[in-house]
PDB file of C-alpha atoms and ligand atoms in Angstrom:
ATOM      1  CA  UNK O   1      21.492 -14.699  -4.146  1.00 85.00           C
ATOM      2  CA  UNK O   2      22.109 -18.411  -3.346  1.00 93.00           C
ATOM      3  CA  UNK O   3      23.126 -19.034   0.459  1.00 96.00           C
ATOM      4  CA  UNK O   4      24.869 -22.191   2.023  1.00 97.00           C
ATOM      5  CA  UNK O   5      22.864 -22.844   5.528  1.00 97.00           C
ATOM      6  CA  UNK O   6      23.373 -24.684   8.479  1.00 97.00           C
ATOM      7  CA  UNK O   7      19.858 -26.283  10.347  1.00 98.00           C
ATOM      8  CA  UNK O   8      18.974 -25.508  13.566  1.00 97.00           C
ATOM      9  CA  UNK O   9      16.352 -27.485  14.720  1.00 97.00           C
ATOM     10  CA  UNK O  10      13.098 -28.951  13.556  1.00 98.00           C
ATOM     11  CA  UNK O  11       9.663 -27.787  15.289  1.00 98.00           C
ATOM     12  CA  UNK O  12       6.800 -30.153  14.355  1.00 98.00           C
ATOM     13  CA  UNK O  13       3.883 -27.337  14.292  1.00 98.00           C
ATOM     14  CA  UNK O  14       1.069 -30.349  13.198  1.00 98.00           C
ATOM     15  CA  UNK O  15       1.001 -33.982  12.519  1.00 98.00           C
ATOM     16  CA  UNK O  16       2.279 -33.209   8.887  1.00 98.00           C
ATOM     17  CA  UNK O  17       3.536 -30.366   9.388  1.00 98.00           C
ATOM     18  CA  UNK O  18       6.942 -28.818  10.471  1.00 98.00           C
ATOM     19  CA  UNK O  19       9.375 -25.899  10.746  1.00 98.00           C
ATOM     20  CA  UNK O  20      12.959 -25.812   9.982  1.00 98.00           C
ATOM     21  CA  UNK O  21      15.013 -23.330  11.050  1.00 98.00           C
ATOM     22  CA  UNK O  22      18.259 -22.193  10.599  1.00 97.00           C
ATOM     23  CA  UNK O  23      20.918 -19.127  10.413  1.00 95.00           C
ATOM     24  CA  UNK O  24      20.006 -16.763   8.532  1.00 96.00           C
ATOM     25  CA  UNK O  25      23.025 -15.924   6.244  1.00 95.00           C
ATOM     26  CA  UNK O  26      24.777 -12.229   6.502  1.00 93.00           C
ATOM     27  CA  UNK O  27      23.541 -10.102   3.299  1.00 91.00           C
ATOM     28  CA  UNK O  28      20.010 -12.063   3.237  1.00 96.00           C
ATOM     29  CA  UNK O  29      17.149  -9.451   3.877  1.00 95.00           C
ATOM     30  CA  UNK O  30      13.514 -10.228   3.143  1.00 98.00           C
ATOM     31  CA  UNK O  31       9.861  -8.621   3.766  1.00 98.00           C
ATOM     32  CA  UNK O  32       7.607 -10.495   5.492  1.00 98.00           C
ATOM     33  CA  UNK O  33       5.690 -12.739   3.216  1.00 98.00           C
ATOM     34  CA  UNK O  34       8.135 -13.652   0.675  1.00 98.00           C
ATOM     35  CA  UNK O  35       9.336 -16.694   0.056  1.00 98.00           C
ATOM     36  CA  UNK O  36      12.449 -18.793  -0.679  1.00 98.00           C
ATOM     37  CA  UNK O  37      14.005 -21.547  -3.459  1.00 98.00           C
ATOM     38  CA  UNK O  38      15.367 -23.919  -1.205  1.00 98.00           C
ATOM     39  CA  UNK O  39      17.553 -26.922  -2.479  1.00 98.00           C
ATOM     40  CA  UNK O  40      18.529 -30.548  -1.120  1.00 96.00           C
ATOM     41  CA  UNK O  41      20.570 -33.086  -2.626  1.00 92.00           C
ATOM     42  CA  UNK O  42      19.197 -36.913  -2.639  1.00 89.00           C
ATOM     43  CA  UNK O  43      21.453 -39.223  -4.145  1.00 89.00           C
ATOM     44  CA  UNK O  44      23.717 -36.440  -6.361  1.00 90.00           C
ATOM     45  CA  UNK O  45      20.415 -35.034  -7.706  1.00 94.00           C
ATOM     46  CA  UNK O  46      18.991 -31.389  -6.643  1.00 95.00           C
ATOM     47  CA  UNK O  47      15.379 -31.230  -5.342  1.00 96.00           C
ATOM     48  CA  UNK O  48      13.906 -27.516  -5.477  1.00 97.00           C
ATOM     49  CA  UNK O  49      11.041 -26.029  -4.072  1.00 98.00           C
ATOM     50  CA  UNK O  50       9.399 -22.590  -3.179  1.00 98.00           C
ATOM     51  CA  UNK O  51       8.732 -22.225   0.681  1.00 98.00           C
ATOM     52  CA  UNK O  52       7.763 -19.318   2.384  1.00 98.00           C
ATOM     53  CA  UNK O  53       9.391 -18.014   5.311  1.00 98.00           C
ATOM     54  CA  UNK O  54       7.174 -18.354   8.374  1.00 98.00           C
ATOM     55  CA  UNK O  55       9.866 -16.395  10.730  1.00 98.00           C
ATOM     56  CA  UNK O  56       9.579 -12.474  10.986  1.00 97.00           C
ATOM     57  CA  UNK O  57      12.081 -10.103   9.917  1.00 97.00           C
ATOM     58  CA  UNK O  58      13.590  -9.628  13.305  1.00 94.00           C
ATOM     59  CA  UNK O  59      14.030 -13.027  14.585  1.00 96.00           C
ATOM     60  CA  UNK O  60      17.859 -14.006  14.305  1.00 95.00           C
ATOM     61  CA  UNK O  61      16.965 -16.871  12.296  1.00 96.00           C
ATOM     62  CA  UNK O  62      15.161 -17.566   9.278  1.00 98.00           C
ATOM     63  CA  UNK O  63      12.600 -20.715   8.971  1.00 98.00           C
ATOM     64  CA  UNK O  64      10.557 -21.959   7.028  1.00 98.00           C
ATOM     65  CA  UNK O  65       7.312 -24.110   7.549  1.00 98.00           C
ATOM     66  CA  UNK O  66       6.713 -28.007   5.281  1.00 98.00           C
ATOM     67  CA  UNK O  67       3.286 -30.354   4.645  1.00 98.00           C
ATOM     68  CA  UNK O  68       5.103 -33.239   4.785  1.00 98.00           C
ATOM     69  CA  UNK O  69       3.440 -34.871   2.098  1.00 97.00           C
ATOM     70  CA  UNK O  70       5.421 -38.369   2.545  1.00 97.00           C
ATOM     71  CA  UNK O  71       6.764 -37.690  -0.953  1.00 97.00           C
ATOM     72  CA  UNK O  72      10.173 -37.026  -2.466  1.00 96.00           C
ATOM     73  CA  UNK O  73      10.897 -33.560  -1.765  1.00 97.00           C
ATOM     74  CA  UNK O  74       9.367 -33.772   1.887  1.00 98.00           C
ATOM     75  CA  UNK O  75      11.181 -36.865   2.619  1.00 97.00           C
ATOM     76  CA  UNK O  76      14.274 -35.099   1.568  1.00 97.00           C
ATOM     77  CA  UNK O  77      13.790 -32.329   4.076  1.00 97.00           C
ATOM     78  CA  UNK O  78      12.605 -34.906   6.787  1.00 97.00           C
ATOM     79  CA  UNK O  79      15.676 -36.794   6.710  1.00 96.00           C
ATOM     80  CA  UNK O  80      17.855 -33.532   7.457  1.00 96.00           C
ATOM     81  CA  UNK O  81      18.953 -33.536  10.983  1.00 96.00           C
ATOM     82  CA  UNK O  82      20.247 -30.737  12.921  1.00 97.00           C
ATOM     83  CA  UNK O  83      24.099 -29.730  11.519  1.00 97.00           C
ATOM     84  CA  UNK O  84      23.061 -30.506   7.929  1.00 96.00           C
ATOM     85  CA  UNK O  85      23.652 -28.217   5.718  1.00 95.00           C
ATOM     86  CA  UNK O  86      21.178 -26.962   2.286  1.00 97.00           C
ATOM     87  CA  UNK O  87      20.835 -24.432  -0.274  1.00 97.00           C
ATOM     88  CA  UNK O  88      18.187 -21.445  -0.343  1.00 98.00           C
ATOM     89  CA  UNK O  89      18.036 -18.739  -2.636  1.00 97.00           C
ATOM     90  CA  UNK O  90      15.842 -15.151  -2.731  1.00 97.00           C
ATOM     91  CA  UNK O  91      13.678 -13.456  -1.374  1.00 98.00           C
ATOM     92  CA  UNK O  92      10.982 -13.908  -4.032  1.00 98.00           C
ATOM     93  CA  UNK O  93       6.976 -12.987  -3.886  1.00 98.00           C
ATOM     94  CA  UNK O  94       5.049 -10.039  -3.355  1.00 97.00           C
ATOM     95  CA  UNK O  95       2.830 -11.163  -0.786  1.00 98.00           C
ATOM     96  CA  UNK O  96       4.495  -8.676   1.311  1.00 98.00           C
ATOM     97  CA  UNK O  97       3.403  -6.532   3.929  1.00 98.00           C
ATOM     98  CA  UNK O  98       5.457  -3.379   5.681  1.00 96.00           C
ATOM     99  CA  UNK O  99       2.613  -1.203   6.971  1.00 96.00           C
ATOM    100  CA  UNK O 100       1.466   0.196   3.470  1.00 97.00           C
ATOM    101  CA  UNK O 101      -2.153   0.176   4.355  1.00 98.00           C
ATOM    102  CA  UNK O 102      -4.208   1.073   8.214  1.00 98.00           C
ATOM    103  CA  UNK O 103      -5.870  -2.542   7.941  1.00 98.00           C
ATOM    104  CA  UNK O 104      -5.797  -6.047   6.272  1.00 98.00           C
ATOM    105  CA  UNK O 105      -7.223  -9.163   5.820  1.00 98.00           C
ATOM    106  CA  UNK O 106      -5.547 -12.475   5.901  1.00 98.00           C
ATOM    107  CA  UNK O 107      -7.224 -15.429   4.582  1.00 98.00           C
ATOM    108  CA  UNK O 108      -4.925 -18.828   4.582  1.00 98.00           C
ATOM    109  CA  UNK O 109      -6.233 -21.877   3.489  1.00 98.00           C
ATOM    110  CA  UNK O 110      -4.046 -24.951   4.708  1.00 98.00           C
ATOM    111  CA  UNK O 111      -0.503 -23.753   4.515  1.00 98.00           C
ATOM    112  CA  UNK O 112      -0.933 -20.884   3.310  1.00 98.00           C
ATOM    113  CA  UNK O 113      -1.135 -19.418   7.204  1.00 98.00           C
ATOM    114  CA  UNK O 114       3.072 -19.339   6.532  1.00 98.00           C
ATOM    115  CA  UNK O 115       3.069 -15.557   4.762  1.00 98.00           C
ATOM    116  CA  UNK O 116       0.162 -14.833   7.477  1.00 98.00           C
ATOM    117  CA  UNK O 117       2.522 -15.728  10.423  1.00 98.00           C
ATOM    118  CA  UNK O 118       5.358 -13.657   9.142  1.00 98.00           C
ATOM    119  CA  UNK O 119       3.032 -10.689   8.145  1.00 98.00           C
ATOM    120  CA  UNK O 120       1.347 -11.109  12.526  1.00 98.00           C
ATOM    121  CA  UNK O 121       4.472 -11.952  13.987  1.00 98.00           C
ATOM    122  CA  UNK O 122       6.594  -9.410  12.219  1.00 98.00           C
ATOM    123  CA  UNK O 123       4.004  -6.461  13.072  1.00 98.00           C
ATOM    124  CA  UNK O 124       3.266  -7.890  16.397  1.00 98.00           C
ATOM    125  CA  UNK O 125       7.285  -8.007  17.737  1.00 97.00           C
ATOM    126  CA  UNK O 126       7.408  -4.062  16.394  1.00 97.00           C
ATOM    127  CA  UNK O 127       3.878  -2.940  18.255  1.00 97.00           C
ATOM    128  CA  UNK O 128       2.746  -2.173  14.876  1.00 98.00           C
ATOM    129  CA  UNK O 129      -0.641  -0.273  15.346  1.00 98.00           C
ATOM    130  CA  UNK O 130      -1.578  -2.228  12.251  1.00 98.00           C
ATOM    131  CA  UNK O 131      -5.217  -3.687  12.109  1.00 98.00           C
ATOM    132  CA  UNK O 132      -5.243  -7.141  11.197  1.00 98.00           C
ATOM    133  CA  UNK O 133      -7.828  -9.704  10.947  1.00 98.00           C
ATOM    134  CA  UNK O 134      -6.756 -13.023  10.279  1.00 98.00           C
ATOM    135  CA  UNK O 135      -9.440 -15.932   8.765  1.00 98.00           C
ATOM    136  CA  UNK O 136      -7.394 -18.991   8.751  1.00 98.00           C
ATOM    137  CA  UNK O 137      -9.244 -22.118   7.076  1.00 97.00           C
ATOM    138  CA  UNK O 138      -8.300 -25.826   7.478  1.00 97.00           C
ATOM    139  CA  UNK O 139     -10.051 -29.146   7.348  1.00 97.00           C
ATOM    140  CA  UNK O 140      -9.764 -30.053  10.810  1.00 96.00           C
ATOM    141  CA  UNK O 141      -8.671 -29.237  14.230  1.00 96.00           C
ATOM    142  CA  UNK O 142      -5.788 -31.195  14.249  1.00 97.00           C
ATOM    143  CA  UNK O 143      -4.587 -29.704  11.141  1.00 98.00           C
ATOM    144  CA  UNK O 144      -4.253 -26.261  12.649  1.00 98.00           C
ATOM    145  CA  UNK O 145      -0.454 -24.734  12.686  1.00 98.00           C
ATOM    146  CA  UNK O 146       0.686 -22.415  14.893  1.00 98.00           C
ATOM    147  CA  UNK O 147      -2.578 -22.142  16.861  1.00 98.00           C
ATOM    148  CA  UNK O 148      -1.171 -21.310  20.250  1.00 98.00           C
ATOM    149  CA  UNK O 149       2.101 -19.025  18.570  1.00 98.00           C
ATOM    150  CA  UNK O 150      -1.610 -17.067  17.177  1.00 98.00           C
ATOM    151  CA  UNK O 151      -3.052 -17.180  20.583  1.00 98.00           C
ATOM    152  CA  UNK O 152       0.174 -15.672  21.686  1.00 98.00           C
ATOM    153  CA  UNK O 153       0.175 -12.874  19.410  1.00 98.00           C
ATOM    154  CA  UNK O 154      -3.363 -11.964  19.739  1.00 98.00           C
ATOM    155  CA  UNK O 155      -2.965 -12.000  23.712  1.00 98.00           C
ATOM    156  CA  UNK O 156       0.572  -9.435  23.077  1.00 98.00           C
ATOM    157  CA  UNK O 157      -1.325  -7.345  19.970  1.00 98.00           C
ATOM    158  CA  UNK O 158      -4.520  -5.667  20.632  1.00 98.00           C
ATOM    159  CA  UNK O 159      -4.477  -5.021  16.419  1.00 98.00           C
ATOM    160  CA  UNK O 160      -4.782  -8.670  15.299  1.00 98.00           C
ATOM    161  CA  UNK O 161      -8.066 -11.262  15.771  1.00 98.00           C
ATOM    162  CA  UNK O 162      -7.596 -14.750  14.405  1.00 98.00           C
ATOM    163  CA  UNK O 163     -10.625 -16.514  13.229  1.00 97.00           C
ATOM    164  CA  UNK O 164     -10.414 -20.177  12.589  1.00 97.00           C
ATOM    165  CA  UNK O 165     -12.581 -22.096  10.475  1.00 96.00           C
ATOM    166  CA  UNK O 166     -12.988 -25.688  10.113  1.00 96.00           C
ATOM    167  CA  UNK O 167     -14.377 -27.698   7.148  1.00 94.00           C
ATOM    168  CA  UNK O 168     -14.501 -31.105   8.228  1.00 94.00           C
ATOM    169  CA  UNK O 169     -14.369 -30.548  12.100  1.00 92.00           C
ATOM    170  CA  UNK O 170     -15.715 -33.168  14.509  1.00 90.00           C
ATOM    171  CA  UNK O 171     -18.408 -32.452  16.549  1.00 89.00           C
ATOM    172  CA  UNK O 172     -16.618 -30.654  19.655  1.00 91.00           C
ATOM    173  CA  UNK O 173     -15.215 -27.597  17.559  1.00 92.00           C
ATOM    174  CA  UNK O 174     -17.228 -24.642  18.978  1.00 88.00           C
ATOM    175  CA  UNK O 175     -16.062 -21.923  16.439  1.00 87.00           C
ATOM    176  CA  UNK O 176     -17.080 -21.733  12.479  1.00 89.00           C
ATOM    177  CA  UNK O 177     -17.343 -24.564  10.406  1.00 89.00           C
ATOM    178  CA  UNK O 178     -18.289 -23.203   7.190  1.00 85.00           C
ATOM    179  CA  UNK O 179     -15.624 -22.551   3.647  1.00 91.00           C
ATOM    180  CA  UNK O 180     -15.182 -18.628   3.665  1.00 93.00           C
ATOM    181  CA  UNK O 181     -18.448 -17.020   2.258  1.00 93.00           C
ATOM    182  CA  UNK O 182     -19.860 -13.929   2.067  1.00 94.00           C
ATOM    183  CA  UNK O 183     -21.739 -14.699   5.945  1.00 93.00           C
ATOM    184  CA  UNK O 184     -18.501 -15.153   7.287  1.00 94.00           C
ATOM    185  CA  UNK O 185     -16.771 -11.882   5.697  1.00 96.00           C
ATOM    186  CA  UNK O 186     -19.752  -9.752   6.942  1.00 96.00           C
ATOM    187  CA  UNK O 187     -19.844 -11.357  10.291  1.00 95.00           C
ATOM    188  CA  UNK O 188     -16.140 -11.717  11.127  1.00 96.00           C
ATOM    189  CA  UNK O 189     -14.918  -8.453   9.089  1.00 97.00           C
ATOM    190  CA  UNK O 190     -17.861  -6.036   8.472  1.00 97.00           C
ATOM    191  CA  UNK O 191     -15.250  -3.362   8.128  1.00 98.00           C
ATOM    192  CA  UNK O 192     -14.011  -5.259   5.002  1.00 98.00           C
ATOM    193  CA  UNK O 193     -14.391  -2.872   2.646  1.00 97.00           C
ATOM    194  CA  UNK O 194     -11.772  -0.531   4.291  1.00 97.00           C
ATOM    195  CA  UNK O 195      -9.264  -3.140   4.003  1.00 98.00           C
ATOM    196  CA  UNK O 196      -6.796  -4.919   1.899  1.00 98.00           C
ATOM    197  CA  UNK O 197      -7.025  -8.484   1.577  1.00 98.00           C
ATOM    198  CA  UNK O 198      -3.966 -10.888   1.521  1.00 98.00           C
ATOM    199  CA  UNK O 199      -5.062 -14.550   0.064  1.00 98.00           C
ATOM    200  CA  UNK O 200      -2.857 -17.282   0.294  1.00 98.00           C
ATOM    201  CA  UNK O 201      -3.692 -20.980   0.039  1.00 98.00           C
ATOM    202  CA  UNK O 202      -4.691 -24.084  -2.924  1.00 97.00           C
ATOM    203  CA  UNK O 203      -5.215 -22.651  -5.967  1.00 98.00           C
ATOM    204  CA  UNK O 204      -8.895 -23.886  -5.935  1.00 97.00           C
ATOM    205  CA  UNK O 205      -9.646 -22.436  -2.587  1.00 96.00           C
ATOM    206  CA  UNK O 206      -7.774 -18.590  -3.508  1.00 98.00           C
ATOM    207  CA  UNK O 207      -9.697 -18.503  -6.799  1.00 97.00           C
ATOM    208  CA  UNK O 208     -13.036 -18.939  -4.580  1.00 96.00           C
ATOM    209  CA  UNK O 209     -12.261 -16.170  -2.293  1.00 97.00           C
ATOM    210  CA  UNK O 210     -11.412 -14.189  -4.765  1.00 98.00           C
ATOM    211  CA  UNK O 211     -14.294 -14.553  -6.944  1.00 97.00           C
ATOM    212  CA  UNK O 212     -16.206 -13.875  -3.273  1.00 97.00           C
ATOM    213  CA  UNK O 213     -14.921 -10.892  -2.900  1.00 98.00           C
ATOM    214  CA  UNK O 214     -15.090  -9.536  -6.570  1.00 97.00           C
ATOM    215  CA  UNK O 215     -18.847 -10.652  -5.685  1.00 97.00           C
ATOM    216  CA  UNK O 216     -18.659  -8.480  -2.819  1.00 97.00           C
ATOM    217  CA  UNK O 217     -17.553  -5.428  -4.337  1.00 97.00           C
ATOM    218  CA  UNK O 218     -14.066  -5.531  -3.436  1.00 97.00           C
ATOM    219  CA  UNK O 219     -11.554  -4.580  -6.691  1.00 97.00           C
ATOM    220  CA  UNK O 220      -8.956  -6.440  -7.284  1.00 95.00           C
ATOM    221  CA  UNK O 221      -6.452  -3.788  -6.542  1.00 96.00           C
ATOM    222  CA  UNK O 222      -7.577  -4.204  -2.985  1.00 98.00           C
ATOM    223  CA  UNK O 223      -6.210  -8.148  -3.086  1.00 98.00           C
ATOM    224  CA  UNK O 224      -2.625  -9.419  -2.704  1.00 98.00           C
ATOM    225  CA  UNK O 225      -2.632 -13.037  -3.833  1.00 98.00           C
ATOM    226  CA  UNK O 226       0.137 -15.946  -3.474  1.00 98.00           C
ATOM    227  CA  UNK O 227      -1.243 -19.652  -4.651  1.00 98.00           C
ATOM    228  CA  UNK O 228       0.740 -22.580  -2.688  1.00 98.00           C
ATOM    229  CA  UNK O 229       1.190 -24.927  -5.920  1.00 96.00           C
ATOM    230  CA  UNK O 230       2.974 -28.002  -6.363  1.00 95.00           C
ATOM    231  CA  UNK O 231       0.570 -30.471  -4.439  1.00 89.00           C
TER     232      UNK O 231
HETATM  233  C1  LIG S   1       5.151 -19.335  -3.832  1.00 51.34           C
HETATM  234  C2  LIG S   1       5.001 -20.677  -3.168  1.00 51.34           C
HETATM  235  C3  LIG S   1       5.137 -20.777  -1.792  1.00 51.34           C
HETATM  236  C4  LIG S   1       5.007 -22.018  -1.170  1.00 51.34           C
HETATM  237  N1  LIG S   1       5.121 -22.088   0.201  1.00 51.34           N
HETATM  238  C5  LIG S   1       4.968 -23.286   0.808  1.00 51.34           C
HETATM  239  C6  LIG S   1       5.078 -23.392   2.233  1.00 51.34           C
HETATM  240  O1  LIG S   1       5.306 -22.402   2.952  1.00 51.34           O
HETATM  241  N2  LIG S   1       4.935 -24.623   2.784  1.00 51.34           N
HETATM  242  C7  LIG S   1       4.680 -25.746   2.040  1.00 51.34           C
HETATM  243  O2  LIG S   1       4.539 -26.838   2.613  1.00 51.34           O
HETATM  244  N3  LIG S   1       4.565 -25.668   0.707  1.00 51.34           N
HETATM  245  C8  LIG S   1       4.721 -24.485   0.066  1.00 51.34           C
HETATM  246  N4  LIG S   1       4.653 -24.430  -1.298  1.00 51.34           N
HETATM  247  C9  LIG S   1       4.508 -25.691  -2.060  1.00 51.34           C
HETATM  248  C10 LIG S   1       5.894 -26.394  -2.148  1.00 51.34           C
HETATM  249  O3  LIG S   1       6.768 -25.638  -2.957  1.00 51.34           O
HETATM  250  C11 LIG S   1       5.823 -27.808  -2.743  1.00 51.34           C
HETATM  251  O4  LIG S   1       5.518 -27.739  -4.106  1.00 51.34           O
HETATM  252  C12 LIG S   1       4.786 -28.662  -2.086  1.00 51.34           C
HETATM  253  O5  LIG S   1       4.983 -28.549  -0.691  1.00 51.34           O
HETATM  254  C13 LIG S   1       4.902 -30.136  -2.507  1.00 51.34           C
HETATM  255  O6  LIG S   1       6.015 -30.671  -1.886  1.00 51.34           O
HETATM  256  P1  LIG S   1       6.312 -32.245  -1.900  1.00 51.34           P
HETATM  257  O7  LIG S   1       7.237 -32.514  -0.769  1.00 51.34           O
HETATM  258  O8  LIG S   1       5.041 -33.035  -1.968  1.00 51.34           O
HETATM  259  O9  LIG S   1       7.096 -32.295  -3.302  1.00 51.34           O
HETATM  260  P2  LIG S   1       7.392 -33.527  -4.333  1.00 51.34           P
HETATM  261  O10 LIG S   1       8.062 -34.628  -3.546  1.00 51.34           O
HETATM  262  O11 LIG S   1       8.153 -32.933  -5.421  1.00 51.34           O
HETATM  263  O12 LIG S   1       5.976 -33.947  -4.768  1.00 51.34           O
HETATM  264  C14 LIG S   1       5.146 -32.982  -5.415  1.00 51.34           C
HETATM  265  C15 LIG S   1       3.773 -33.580  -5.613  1.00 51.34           C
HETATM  266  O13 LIG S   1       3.865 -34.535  -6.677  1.00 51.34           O
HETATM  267  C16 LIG S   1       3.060 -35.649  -6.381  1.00 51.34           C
HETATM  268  N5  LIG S   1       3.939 -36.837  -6.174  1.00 51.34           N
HETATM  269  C17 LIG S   1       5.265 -36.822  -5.985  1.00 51.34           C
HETATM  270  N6  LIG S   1       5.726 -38.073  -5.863  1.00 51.34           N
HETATM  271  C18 LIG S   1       4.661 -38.870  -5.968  1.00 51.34           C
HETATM  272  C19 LIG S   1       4.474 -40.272  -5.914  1.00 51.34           C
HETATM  273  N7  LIG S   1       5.497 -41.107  -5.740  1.00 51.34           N
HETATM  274  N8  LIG S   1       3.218 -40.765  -6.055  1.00 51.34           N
HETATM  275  C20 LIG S   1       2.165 -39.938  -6.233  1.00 51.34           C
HETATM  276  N9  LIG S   1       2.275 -38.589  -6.296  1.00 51.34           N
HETATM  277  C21 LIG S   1       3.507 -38.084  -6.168  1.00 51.34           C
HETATM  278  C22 LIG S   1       2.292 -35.328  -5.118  1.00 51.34           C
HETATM  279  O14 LIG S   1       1.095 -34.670  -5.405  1.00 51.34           O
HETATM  280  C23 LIG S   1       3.245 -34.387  -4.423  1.00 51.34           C
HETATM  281  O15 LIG S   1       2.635 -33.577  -3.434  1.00 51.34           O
HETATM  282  C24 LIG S   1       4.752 -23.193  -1.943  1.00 51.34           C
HETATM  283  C25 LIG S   1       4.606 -23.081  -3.329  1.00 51.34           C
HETATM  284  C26 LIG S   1       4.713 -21.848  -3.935  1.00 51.34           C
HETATM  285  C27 LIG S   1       4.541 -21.760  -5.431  1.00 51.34           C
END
């Protein structure tokens, strides 16, 4: 179903990145996890994208999160202030999550933490006794979204650990600096074969997790996958 909405505000989460939110329209329902078409006009011509929605279920409004990659879509969006008005349509994606399994794993790379923060939020607001450890990967410190809204949610839900890793951090990161590899999945989830595993990131860097975990013995039934494409 295709939905007229109105923005709200804009919360810059990074240097390039940023969250738009807005009402969320009477009739739309999603699951945490999916994601939405949304539409903006430039000059009489229709831009459309996929973007997942980074709010949970039970907020009142619905946002979603944007690399601002400096190019036309993402200028598009930039340039909206609050009181504009664009088009979204869905739910769409299967990334979803509603307390179908005792424990998961969540492993973002980049921007792909957006289904991950709907999936903790969403079970974290209901005191779901889900288990949920959450490997998010990113190139450097500065490039980390939602770090303290994760902090939050691991100080309110006992159930959830966030592990960050950095690829290319500077000398004064203290936590793990390595891409996700079998070291890390022992170390920071040795329960991992009693849990599902939700990947979401670059195609490059979801095809290398997953071949990890095939590696690893997990089967492929046990992973939920969403690749962030259009970069
Ligand atoms: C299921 C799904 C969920 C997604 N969820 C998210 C999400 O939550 N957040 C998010 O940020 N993204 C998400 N994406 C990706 C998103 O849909 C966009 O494709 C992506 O953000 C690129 O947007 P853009 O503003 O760069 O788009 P465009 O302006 O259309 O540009 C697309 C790409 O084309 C190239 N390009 C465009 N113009 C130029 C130019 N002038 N010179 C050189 N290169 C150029 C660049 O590589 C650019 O990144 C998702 C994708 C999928 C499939």
């Amino acid at each position: 179903m295709e939905f007229e909405v109105i923005l709200n505000d804009v919360i810059p989460r990074t240097h390039d990145v940023k969250s738009f939110r807005f009402n969320k329209p009477e009739g739309f329902d999603y699951l945490a996890g999916q994601y939405i078409m949304v539409s903006v006009s430039v000059d009489g011509t229709v831009l459309k994208k996929p973007l997942t929605i980074s709010s949970s279920p039970l907020d009142e409004d619905l946002e979603f999160t944007k690399k601002l990659t400096g190019h036309e879509f993402s200028n598009a969006l930039d340039s909206l202030n609050a009181g504009d008005s664009f088009t979204i349509d869905g739910p769409y994606g299967k990334l979803t999550f509603e307390g179908e399994y005792d424990k998961i794993a969540l492993i973002s790379g980049g921007i792909g933490i957006t289904p991950m923060i709907s999936i903790c939020k969403n079970c974290t607001d209901q005191k779901a006794p889900f288990d949920i450890v959450l490997i998010a990967s990113n190139k450097t410190e500065e490039d980390i979204a939602f770090r303290k809204e994760l902090e939050q949610m691991e100080s309110e839900n006992p159930h959830l650990r966030v592990v960050h890793t950095l690829t290319r951090a500077d000398d004064s990161w203290k936590g793990c600096r390595e891409h996700i590899c079998e070291n890390m999945i022992l170390k920071e989830i040795p329960d991992y074969k009693e849990r599902v595993f939700y990947l979401c990131g670059p195609p490059g860097m979801v095809k290398a997790v997953k071949e990890l975990l095939v590696e690893m013995d997990i089967p492929k039934s046990m992973m939920k996958i969403e690749l962030i494409t259009g970069y």
